[in-house]
PDB file of C-alpha atoms in Angstrom:
ATOM      1  CA  MET B  14     -84.751 -14.090 -26.677  1.00 56.00           C
ATOM      2  CA  TRP B  15     -84.013 -17.592 -25.365  1.00 69.00           C
ATOM      3  CA  GLN B  16     -85.110 -19.056 -28.709  1.00 77.00           C
ATOM      4  CA  CYS B  17     -82.402 -17.190 -30.635  1.00 78.00           C
ATOM      5  CA  GLU B  18     -79.703 -18.127 -28.120  1.00 83.00           C
ATOM      6  CA  VAL B  19     -80.605 -21.830 -28.031  1.00 90.00           C
ATOM      7  CA  LYS B  20     -80.900 -22.026 -31.812  1.00 91.00           C
ATOM      8  CA  ASP B  21     -77.454 -20.442 -32.108  1.00 91.00           C
ATOM      9  CA  VAL B  22     -76.057 -23.219 -29.903  1.00 93.00           C
ATOM     10  CA  LEU B  23     -77.800 -25.915 -31.951  1.00 95.00           C
ATOM     11  CA  ALA B  24     -76.576 -24.348 -35.196  1.00 95.00           C
ATOM     12  CA  GLN B  25     -72.969 -24.295 -33.968  1.00 94.00           C
ATOM     13  CA  GLN B  26     -73.240 -27.995 -33.117  1.00 95.00           C
ATOM     14  CA  ASP B  27     -75.027 -28.843 -36.390  1.00 95.00           C
ATOM     15  CA  LEU B  28     -78.116 -30.042 -34.489  1.00 96.00           C
ATOM     16  CA  LEU B  29     -80.840 -27.733 -35.841  1.00 94.00           C
ATOM     17  CA  ALA B  30     -82.280 -30.528 -37.990  1.00 95.00           C
ATOM     18  CA  ALA B  31     -83.512 -32.221 -34.815  1.00 96.00           C
ATOM     19  CA  LEU B  32     -86.185 -29.523 -34.422  1.00 96.00           C
ATOM     20  CA  GLY B  33     -87.858 -30.685 -37.632  1.00 94.00           C
ATOM     21  CA  GLU B  34     -89.009 -34.016 -39.019  1.00 94.00           C
ATOM     22  CA  LYS B  35     -86.732 -37.004 -39.512  1.00 95.00           C
ATOM     23  CA  PRO B  36     -84.981 -36.897 -42.919  1.00 94.00           C
ATOM     24  CA  LYS B  37     -85.757 -39.938 -45.067  1.00 93.00           C
ATOM     25  CA  ALA B  38     -82.067 -40.531 -45.707  1.00 94.00           C
ATOM     26  CA  MET B  39     -81.266 -40.753 -41.974  1.00 95.00           C
ATOM     27  CA  SER B  40     -81.505 -44.066 -40.142  1.00 96.00           C
ATOM     28  CA  LYS B  41     -83.539 -44.407 -36.948  1.00 96.00           C
ATOM     29  CA  PRO B  42     -80.447 -44.873 -34.703  1.00 96.00           C
ATOM     30  CA  GLU B  43     -78.832 -41.756 -36.248  1.00 97.00           C
ATOM     31  CA  TRP B  44     -82.035 -39.762 -35.699  1.00 97.00           C
ATOM     32  CA  GLU B  45     -82.295 -40.878 -32.086  1.00 96.00           C
ATOM     33  CA  LYS B  46     -78.652 -39.959 -31.498  1.00 97.00           C
ATOM     34  CA  LEU B  47     -79.146 -36.522 -33.090  1.00 97.00           C
ATOM     35  CA  ASN B  48     -82.184 -35.899 -30.877  1.00 97.00           C
ATOM     36  CA  LEU B  49     -80.316 -37.050 -27.781  1.00 96.00           C
ATOM     37  CA  TRP B  50     -77.535 -34.538 -28.449  1.00 97.00           C
ATOM     38  CA  ALA B  51     -79.996 -31.757 -29.310  1.00 96.00           C
ATOM     39  CA  CYS B  52     -82.109 -32.331 -26.173  1.00 96.00           C
ATOM     40  CA  SER B  53     -78.972 -32.335 -24.058  1.00 95.00           C
ATOM     41  CA  SER B  54     -77.737 -29.067 -25.612  1.00 95.00           C
ATOM     42  CA  ILE B  55     -81.119 -27.374 -25.128  1.00 94.00           C
ATOM     43  CA  ARG B  56     -81.321 -28.411 -21.468  1.00 94.00           C
ATOM     44  CA  LEU B  57     -77.801 -27.109 -20.832  1.00 92.00           C
ATOM     45  CA  CYS B  58     -79.043 -23.658 -21.910  1.00 90.00           C
ATOM     46  CA  LEU B  59     -81.841 -23.698 -19.325  1.00 87.00           C
ATOM     47  CA  ALA B  60     -81.825 -22.771 -15.659  1.00 82.00           C
ATOM     48  CA  LYS B  61     -82.401 -25.611 -13.186  1.00 84.00           C
ATOM     49  CA  THR B  62     -85.953 -24.492 -12.482  1.00 80.00           C
ATOM     50  CA  GLN B  63     -86.735 -24.446 -16.216  1.00 81.00           C
ATOM     51  CA  LYS B  64     -85.462 -27.877 -17.166  1.00 85.00           C
ATOM     52  CA  TYR B  65     -87.244 -30.141 -14.652  1.00 86.00           C
ATOM     53  CA  PHE B  66     -90.419 -30.647 -16.700  1.00 88.00           C
ATOM     54  CA  VAL B  67     -88.425 -31.646 -19.826  1.00 92.00           C
ATOM     55  CA  MET B  68     -85.683 -33.700 -18.164  1.00 91.00           C
ATOM     56  CA  ARG B  69     -86.823 -36.995 -19.710  1.00 90.00           C
ATOM     57  CA  GLU B  70     -87.799 -35.698 -23.125  1.00 94.00           C
ATOM     58  CA  THR B  71     -85.868 -37.421 -25.929  1.00 94.00           C
ATOM     59  CA  LEU B  72     -87.377 -35.703 -28.988  1.00 96.00           C
ATOM     60  CA  ALA B  73     -85.973 -32.219 -29.570  1.00 96.00           C
ATOM     61  CA  SER B  74     -89.058 -30.986 -31.454  1.00 96.00           C
ATOM     62  CA  VAL B  75     -91.373 -32.049 -28.607  1.00 95.00           C
ATOM     63  CA  LEU B  76     -89.052 -30.523 -25.995  1.00 95.00           C
ATOM     64  CA  TRP B  77     -88.958 -27.279 -27.976  1.00 93.00           C
ATOM     65  CA  GLN B  78     -92.744 -27.168 -28.265  1.00 92.00           C
ATOM     66  CA  LYS B  79     -93.146 -27.691 -24.520  1.00 90.00           C
ATOM     67  CA  LEU B  80     -90.801 -24.788 -23.830  1.00 88.00           C
ATOM     68  CA  GLU B  81     -92.682 -22.527 -26.243  1.00 84.00           C
ATOM     69  CA  ASP B  82     -96.029 -23.498 -24.733  1.00 83.00           C
ATOM     70  CA  LYS B  83     -94.765 -22.703 -21.244  1.00 80.00           C
ATOM     71  CA  TYR B  84     -92.710 -19.556 -21.837  1.00 74.00           C
ATOM     72  CA  MET B  85     -93.872 -18.039 -25.120  1.00 70.00           C
ATOM     73  CA  THR B  86     -97.664 -18.068 -24.985  1.00 68.00           C
ATOM     74  CA  LYS B  87     -98.629 -15.643 -27.738  1.00 66.00           C
ATOM     75  CA  SER B  88    -101.545 -14.081 -25.911  1.00 73.00           C
ATOM     76  CA  ALA B  89    -102.838 -10.514 -26.022  1.00 80.00           C
ATOM     77  CA  GLU B  90    -102.029 -10.280 -22.317  1.00 84.00           C
ATOM     78  CA  ASN B  91     -98.350 -11.090 -22.939  1.00 84.00           C
ATOM     79  CA  ARG B  92     -98.146  -8.584 -25.786  1.00 87.00           C
ATOM     80  CA  LEU B  93     -99.717  -5.883 -23.628  1.00 90.00           C
ATOM     81  CA  HIS B  94     -97.330  -6.635 -20.754  1.00 90.00           C
ATOM     82  CA  LEU B  95     -94.232  -6.417 -22.967  1.00 91.00           C
ATOM     83  CA  LYS B  96     -95.418  -3.292 -24.765  1.00 94.00           C
ATOM     84  CA  LYS B  97     -96.019  -1.577 -21.438  1.00 95.00           C
ATOM     85  CA  LYS B  98     -92.477  -2.487 -20.381  1.00 95.00           C
ATOM     86  CA  LEU B  99     -91.103  -1.170 -23.667  1.00 96.00           C
ATOM     87  CA  TYR B 100     -92.949   2.166 -23.658  1.00 96.00           C
ATOM     88  CA  ARG B 101     -92.192   2.737 -19.965  1.00 97.00           C
ATOM     89  CA  PHE B 102     -88.560   1.707 -20.352  1.00 97.00           C
ATOM     90  CA  GLN B 103     -86.275   4.316 -18.775  1.00 97.00           C
ATOM     91  CA  TYR B 104     -82.541   4.763 -18.373  1.00 96.00           C
ATOM     92  CA  LYS B 105     -81.332   4.478 -14.777  1.00 92.00           C
ATOM     93  CA  GLU B 106     -78.665   7.033 -13.873  1.00 87.00           C
ATOM     94  CA  GLY B 107     -75.270   5.428 -13.413  1.00 88.00           C
ATOM     95  CA  THR B 108     -76.055   2.430 -15.622  1.00 92.00           C
ATOM     96  CA  LYS B 109     -73.532   1.673 -18.357  1.00 94.00           C
ATOM     97  CA  MET B 110     -75.045   2.420 -21.741  1.00 95.00           C
ATOM     98  CA  ILE B 111     -74.195  -1.051 -23.053  1.00 96.00           C
ATOM     99  CA  ARG B 112     -76.389  -2.551 -20.304  1.00 96.00           C
ATOM    100  CA  HIS B 113     -79.210  -0.129 -21.114  1.00 97.00           C
ATOM    101  CA  LEU B 114     -79.037  -1.108 -24.794  1.00 97.00           C
ATOM    102  CA  ASP B 115     -78.904  -4.825 -23.955  1.00 95.00           C
ATOM    103  CA  ALA B 116     -82.042  -4.529 -21.816  1.00 95.00           C
ATOM    104  CA  PHE B 117     -83.791  -2.572 -24.576  1.00 96.00           C
ATOM    105  CA  ASN B 118     -82.826  -5.101 -27.256  1.00 95.00           C
ATOM    106  CA  LYS B 119     -84.075  -7.949 -25.063  1.00 90.00           C
ATOM    107  CA  LEU B 120     -87.511  -6.318 -24.861  1.00 92.00           C
ATOM    108  CA  ILE B 121     -87.551  -5.922 -28.648  1.00 93.00           C
ATOM    109  CA  ALA B 122     -86.512  -9.573 -29.128  1.00 88.00           C
ATOM    110  CA  ASP B 123     -89.225 -10.776 -26.738  1.00 86.00           C
ATOM    111  CA  LEU B 124     -91.831  -8.866 -28.750  1.00 89.00           C
ATOM    112  CA  LEU B 125     -90.478 -10.293 -32.012  1.00 87.00           C
ATOM    113  CA  ASN B 126     -90.911 -13.769 -30.539  1.00 79.00           C
ATOM    114  CA  LEU B 127     -94.587 -12.873 -30.064  1.00 81.00           C
ATOM    115  CA  ASP B 128     -94.797 -11.898 -33.762  1.00 81.00           C
ATOM    116  CA  GLU B 129     -94.835  -8.192 -32.892  1.00 87.00           C
ATOM    117  CA  ASP B 130     -92.801  -6.290 -35.470  1.00 88.00           C
ATOM    118  CA  ILE B 131     -91.576  -2.823 -34.500  1.00 93.00           C
ATOM    119  CA  LYS B 132     -90.389  -0.402 -37.174  1.00 96.00           C
ATOM    120  CA  ASP B 133     -86.753   0.657 -37.056  1.00 97.00           C
ATOM    121  CA  GLU B 134     -87.561   4.348 -36.601  1.00 97.00           C
ATOM    122  CA  ASP B 135     -90.023   3.539 -33.809  1.00 97.00           C
ATOM    123  CA  LYS B 136     -87.263   1.630 -32.007  1.00 97.00           C
ATOM    124  CA  ALA B 137     -84.951   4.627 -32.383  1.00 97.00           C
ATOM    125  CA  LEU B 138     -87.564   7.067 -31.061  1.00 97.00           C
ATOM    126  CA  ILE B 139     -88.531   4.838 -28.119  1.00 98.00           C
ATOM    127  CA  LEU B 140     -84.846   4.493 -27.216  1.00 98.00           C
ATOM    128  CA  LEU B 141     -84.384   8.272 -27.319  1.00 97.00           C
ATOM    129  CA  ASN B 142     -87.508   8.694 -25.197  1.00 97.00           C
ATOM    130  CA  SER B 143     -85.999   6.382 -22.561  1.00 97.00           C
ATOM    131  CA  LEU B 144     -83.161   8.833 -21.869  1.00 97.00           C
ATOM    132  CA  PRO B 145     -83.193  11.228 -18.868  1.00 95.00           C
ATOM    133  CA  ASP B 146     -83.185  15.047 -19.021  1.00 94.00           C
ATOM    134  CA  SER B 147     -79.376  15.074 -18.808  1.00 92.00           C
ATOM    135  CA  TYR B 148     -79.361  13.719 -22.399  1.00 94.00           C
ATOM    136  CA  GLU B 149     -81.597  16.500 -23.734  1.00 94.00           C
ATOM    137  CA  HIS B 150     -78.759  18.147 -25.681  1.00 95.00           C
ATOM    138  CA  PHE B 151     -77.769  14.765 -27.155  1.00 95.00           C
ATOM    139  CA  VAL B 152     -81.355  14.111 -28.306  1.00 96.00           C
ATOM    140  CA  THR B 153     -81.664  17.598 -29.827  1.00 95.00           C
ATOM    141  CA  THR B 154     -78.368  17.172 -31.683  1.00 94.00           C
ATOM    142  CA  ILE B 155     -79.146  13.750 -33.125  1.00 94.00           C
ATOM    143  CA  MET B 156     -82.650  14.802 -34.240  1.00 94.00           C
ATOM    144  CA  HIS B 157     -81.597  18.147 -35.742  1.00 93.00           C
ATOM    145  CA  GLY B 158     -82.380  18.448 -39.444  1.00 92.00           C
ATOM    146  CA  LYS B 159     -83.437  14.809 -39.845  1.00 91.00           C
ATOM    147  CA  GLU B 160     -86.714  13.573 -41.272  1.00 92.00           C
ATOM    148  CA  THR B 161     -86.050  10.047 -40.021  1.00 94.00           C
ATOM    149  CA  VAL B 162     -83.661   8.416 -37.568  1.00 96.00           C
ATOM    150  CA  LYS B 163     -82.189   4.918 -37.609  1.00 96.00           C
ATOM    151  CA  PHE B 164     -81.949   2.725 -34.539  1.00 97.00           C
ATOM    152  CA  GLU B 165     -78.371   1.690 -35.341  1.00 97.00           C
ATOM    153  CA  ASP B 166     -77.286   5.333 -35.662  1.00 96.00           C
ATOM    154  CA  VAL B 167     -78.870   6.239 -32.314  1.00 97.00           C
ATOM    155  CA  SER B 168     -77.384   3.276 -30.428  1.00 97.00           C
ATOM    156  CA  ASN B 169     -73.903   3.877 -31.895  1.00 96.00           C
ATOM    157  CA  ALA B 170     -74.130   7.593 -31.085  1.00 96.00           C
ATOM    158  CA  LEU B 171     -75.096   6.783 -27.489  1.00 96.00           C
ATOM    159  CA  MET B 172     -72.077   4.523 -27.044  1.00 96.00           C
ATOM    160  CA  ASN B 173     -69.752   7.177 -28.501  1.00 95.00           C
ATOM    161  CA  TYR B 174     -71.360   9.883 -26.338  1.00 94.00           C
ATOM    162  CA  GLU B 175     -70.796   7.864 -23.173  1.00 92.00           C
ATOM    163  CA  MET B 176     -67.200   7.110 -24.172  1.00 92.00           C
ATOM    164  CA  ARG B 177     -66.403  10.796 -24.782  1.00 90.00           C
ATOM    165  CA  HIS B 178     -67.900  11.825 -21.448  1.00 81.00           C
ATOM    166  CA  ARG B 179     -66.059   9.060 -19.612  1.00 79.00           C
ATOM    167  CA  ASP B 180     -62.743  10.165 -21.138  1.00 66.00           C
ATOM    168  CA  LYS B 181     -63.545  13.822 -20.368  1.00 66.00           C
ATOM    169  CA  ASN B 182     -64.358  13.027 -16.737  1.00 59.00           C
ATOM    170  CA  HIS B 183     -61.188  10.959 -16.452  1.00 54.00           C
ATOM    171  CA  ASP B 184     -59.082  13.840 -17.803  1.00 50.00           C
ATOM    172  CA  SER B 185     -60.782  16.310 -15.423  1.00 52.00           C
ATOM    173  CA  THR B 186     -60.139  14.032 -12.452  1.00 50.00           C
ATOM    174  CA  SER B 187     -56.498  13.564 -13.421  1.00 49.00           C
ATOM    175  CA  GLU B 188     -56.043  17.324 -13.820  1.00 54.00           C
ATOM    176  CA  ALA B 189     -57.670  17.988 -10.439  1.00 48.00           C
ATOM    177  CA  LEU B 190     -55.396  15.442  -8.762  1.00 53.00           C
ATOM    178  CA  PHE B 191     -52.364  16.991 -10.462  1.00 52.00           C
ATOM    179  CA  VAL B 192     -53.300  20.521  -9.300  1.00 54.00           C
ATOM    180  CA  ARG B 193     -53.996  19.248  -5.790  1.00 60.00           C
ATOM    181  CA  GLY B 194     -50.624  17.523  -5.741  1.00 58.00           C
ATOM    182  CA  ARG B 195     -48.802  20.671  -6.863  1.00 58.00           C
ATOM    183  CA  SER B 196     -50.611  22.709  -4.187  1.00 57.00           C
ATOM    184  CA  SER B 197     -49.600  20.208  -1.516  1.00 58.00           C
ATOM    185  CA  GLU B 198     -45.995  20.365  -2.700  1.00 60.00           C
ATOM    186  CA  ARG B 199     -45.995  24.177  -2.506  1.00 60.00           C
ATOM    187  CA  ARG B 200     -47.461  24.139   1.011  1.00 61.00           C
ATOM    188  CA  SER B 201     -44.937  21.541   2.097  1.00 59.00           C
ATOM    189  CA  SER B 202     -42.067  23.536   0.575  1.00 58.00           C
ATOM    190  CA  SER B 203     -43.294  26.733   2.236  1.00 58.00           C
ATOM    191  CA  SER B 204     -43.499  24.997   5.615  1.00 58.00           C
ATOM    192  CA  ARG B 205     -39.934  23.706   5.303  1.00 58.00           C
ATOM    193  CA  LYS B 206     -38.653  27.200   4.455  1.00 57.00           C
ATOM    194  CA  LYS B 207     -40.379  28.668   7.500  1.00 56.00           C
ATOM    195  CA  SER B 208     -38.873  25.981   9.710  1.00 57.00           C
ATOM    196  CA  VAL B 209     -35.388  26.721   8.393  1.00 56.00           C
ATOM    197  CA  SER B 210     -35.788  30.497   8.856  1.00 56.00           C
ATOM    198  CA  THR B 211     -36.828  30.101  12.495  1.00 55.00           C
TER     199      THR B 211
END
């Protein structure tokens, strides 16, 4: 995940070339300056504890390789660890759906960085499997009559489902408060009438 984010920053600043070899048309001072900027931008994306061992690195490609060696070791153990996290991934009641989807997408991105490709339908099914029993009707509805499901369709449907339920709960709360207020007014009015009659 960090690779995509850092590369986005470098791309915005037109510094991606620093991760490769020096272009023949570029002078040595220009190349050194480009690398200085790129190294600085990469380090700014890192937490303090992550940047110490690359603080003095002046070549962006070397800095990048050191980060990959430290944080993205493509071992069977890492793949197993991430796959366990993915298949055991569960929605926590009360969590906003956008946060649930972000956490899910981060797991997928981490696996992609380890050269693990996951089919779109598998992503959709794993996401549906992460939902609690309270979403059983939602899952049944979205799967009904379909031979395949798309991850984008499932994630969009989940966001819309949460939005509808949030609006419904808000309307129910407002109605309950309105009814409670009217009841209080009637009791107050009744009490005043009794006071006047006595």
